[in-house]
C-alpha positions as a Python dict, from the first residue, in 0.01 Angstrom:
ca = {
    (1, 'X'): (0, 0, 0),
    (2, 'X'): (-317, 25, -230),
    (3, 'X'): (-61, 82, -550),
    (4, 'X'): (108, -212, -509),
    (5, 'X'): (-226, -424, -446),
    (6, 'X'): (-316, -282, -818),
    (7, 'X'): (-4, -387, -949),
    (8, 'X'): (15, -703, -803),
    (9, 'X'): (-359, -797, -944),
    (10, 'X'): (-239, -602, -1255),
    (11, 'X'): (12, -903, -1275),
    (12, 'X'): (-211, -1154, -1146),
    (13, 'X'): (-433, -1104, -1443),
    (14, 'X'): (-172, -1024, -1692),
    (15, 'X'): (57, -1358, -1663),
    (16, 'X'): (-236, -1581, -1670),
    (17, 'X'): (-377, -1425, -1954),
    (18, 'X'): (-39, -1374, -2183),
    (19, 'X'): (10, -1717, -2121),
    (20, 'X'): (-323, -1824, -2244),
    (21, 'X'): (-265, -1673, -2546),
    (22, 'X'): (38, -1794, -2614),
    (23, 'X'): (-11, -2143, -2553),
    (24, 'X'): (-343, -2180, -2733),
    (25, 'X'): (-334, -1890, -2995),
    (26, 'X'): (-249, -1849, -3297),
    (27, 'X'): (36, -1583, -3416),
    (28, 'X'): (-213, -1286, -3370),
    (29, 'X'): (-296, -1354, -3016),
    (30, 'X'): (95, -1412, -2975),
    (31, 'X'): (220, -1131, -3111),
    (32, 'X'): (-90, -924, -2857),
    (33, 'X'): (48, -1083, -2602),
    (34, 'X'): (383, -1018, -2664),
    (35, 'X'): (303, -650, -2728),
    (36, 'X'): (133, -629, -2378),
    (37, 'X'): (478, -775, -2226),
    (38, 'X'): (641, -595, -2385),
    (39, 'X'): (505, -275, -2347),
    (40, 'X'): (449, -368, -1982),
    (41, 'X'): (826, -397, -1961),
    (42, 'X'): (910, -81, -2097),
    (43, 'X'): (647, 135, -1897),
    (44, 'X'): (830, -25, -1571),
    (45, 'X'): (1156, 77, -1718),
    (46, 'X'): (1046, 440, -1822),
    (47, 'X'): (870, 445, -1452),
    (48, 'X'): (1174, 408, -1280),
    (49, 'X'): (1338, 596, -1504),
    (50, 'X'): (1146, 913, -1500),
    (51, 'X'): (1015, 840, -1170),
    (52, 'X'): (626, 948, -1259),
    (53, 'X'): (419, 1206, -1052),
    (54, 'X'): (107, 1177, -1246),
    (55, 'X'): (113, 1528, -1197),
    (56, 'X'): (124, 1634, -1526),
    (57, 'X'): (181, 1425, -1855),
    (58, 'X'): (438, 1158, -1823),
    (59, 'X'): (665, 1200, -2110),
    (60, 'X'): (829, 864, -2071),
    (61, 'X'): (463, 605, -2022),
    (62, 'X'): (372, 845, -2256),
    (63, 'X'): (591, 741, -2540),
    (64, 'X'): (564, 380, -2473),
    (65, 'X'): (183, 396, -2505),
    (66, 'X'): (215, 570, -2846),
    (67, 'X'): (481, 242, -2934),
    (68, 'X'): (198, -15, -2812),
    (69, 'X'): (-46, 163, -3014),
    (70, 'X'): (166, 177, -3293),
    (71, 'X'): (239, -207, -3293),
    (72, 'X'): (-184, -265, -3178),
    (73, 'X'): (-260, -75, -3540),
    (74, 'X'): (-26, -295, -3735),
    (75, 'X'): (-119, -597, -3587),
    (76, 'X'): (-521, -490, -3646),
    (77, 'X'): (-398, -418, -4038),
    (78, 'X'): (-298, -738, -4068),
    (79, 'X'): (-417, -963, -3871),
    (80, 'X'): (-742, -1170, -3991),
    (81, 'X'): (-932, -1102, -3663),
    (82, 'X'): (-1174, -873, -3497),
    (83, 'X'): (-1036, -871, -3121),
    (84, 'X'): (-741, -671, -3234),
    (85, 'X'): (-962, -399, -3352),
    (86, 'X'): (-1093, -432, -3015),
    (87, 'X'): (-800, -401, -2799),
    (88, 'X'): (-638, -98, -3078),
    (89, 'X'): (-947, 103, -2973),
    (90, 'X'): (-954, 48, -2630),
    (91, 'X'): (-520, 164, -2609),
    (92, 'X'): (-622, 461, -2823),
    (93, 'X'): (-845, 563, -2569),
    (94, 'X'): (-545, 543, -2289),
    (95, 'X'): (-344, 769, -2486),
    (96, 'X'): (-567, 1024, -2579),
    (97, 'X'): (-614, 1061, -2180),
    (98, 'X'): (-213, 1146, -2227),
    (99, 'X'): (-280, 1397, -2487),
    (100, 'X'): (-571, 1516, -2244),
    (101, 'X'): (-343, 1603, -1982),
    (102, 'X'): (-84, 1743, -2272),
    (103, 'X'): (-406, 2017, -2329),
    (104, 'X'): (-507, 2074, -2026),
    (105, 'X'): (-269, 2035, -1703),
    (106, 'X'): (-529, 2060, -1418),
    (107, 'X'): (-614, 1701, -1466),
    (108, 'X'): (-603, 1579, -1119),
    (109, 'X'): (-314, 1346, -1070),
    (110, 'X'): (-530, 1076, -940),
    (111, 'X'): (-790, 1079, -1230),
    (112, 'X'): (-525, 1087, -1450),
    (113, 'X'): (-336, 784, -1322),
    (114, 'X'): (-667, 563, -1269),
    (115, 'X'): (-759, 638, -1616),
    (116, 'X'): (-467, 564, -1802),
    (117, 'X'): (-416, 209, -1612),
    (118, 'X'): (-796, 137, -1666),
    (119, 'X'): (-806, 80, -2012),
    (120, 'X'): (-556, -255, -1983),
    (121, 'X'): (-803, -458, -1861),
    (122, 'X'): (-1070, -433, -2125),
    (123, 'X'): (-757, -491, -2331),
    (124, 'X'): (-669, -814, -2155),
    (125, 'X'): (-1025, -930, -2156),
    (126, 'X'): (-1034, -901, -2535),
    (127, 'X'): (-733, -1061, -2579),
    (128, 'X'): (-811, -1357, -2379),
    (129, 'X'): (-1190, -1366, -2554),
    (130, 'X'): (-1022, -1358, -2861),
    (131, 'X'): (-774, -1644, -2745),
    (132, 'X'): (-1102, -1859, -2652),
    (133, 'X'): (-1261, -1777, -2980),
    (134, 'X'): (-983, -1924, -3180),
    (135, 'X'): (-901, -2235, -2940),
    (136, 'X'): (-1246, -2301, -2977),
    (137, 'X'): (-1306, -2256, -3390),
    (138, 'X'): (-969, -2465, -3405),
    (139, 'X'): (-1110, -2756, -3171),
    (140, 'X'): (-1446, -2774, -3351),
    (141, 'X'): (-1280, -2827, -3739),
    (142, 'X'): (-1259, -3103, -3870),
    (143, 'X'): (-917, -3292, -3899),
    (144, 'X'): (-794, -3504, -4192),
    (145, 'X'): (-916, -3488, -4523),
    (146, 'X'): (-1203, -3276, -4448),
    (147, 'X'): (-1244, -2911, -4621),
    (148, 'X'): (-1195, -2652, -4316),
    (149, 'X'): (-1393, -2329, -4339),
}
């Protein structure tokens, strides 16, 4: 009952927020939240798929993590902002919590579950700072002829 409370306010913060950024952002905070859907997809797919213990490392969340982080680096490379930095950082801490259970298996199952699923919410936060931040830069320019900085 308490797992599917978390993922139902997992989803309650991640629509609102995806959506954000895709309606007010421009094609970095897109292309986050894109990643995020997507890679939310795919770990529900490799979930039910692998059907996950947390008892030791799961091979399946394991490899879509190191796909988000993969697409998180190139979209820091070359994107023009600092939020995807951010949000990179925060996912590489996630998986190195896999790699910690790869080296050492008496990672309690619980600890090891709670702390992989932690790190999306800093991620989300940044993401929908980082949405705010542009909306707002983009709002307070100057249309017409005007120079924009």
């Amino acid at each position: 009952m308490l797992t599917l409370l978390f993922q139902l306010l997992f989803f309650a913060v991640l629509i609102p927020v995806c959506s954000y950024a895709a309606w007010c952002g421009g094609w970095p905070e897109r292309a986050g939240a894109a990643i995020m859907v997507a890679a939310t997809i795919l770990t529900i797919v490799a979930a039910t798929s692998f059907n996950p213990t947390w008892q030791g490392p799961e091979t399946g969340i394991f490899l879509v993590d190191l796909m988000m982080l993969a697409a998180l680096v190139n979209l820091a490379l070359y994107s023009d902002r600092y939020w995807p930095l951010w949000v990179t950082s925060f996912h590489l801490i996630a998986v190195t919590i896999h790699l910690a259970t790869l080296v050492d298996r008496s990672v309690a199952a619980l600890a090891y579950a709670n702390a992989a699923e932690f790190w999306a919410y800093p991620m989300m936060a940044t993401l929908a700072f980082g949405t705010w931040n542009y909306h707002r830069r983009q709002r307070s320019t100057r249309k017409g002829n005007a120079a924009r900085y």
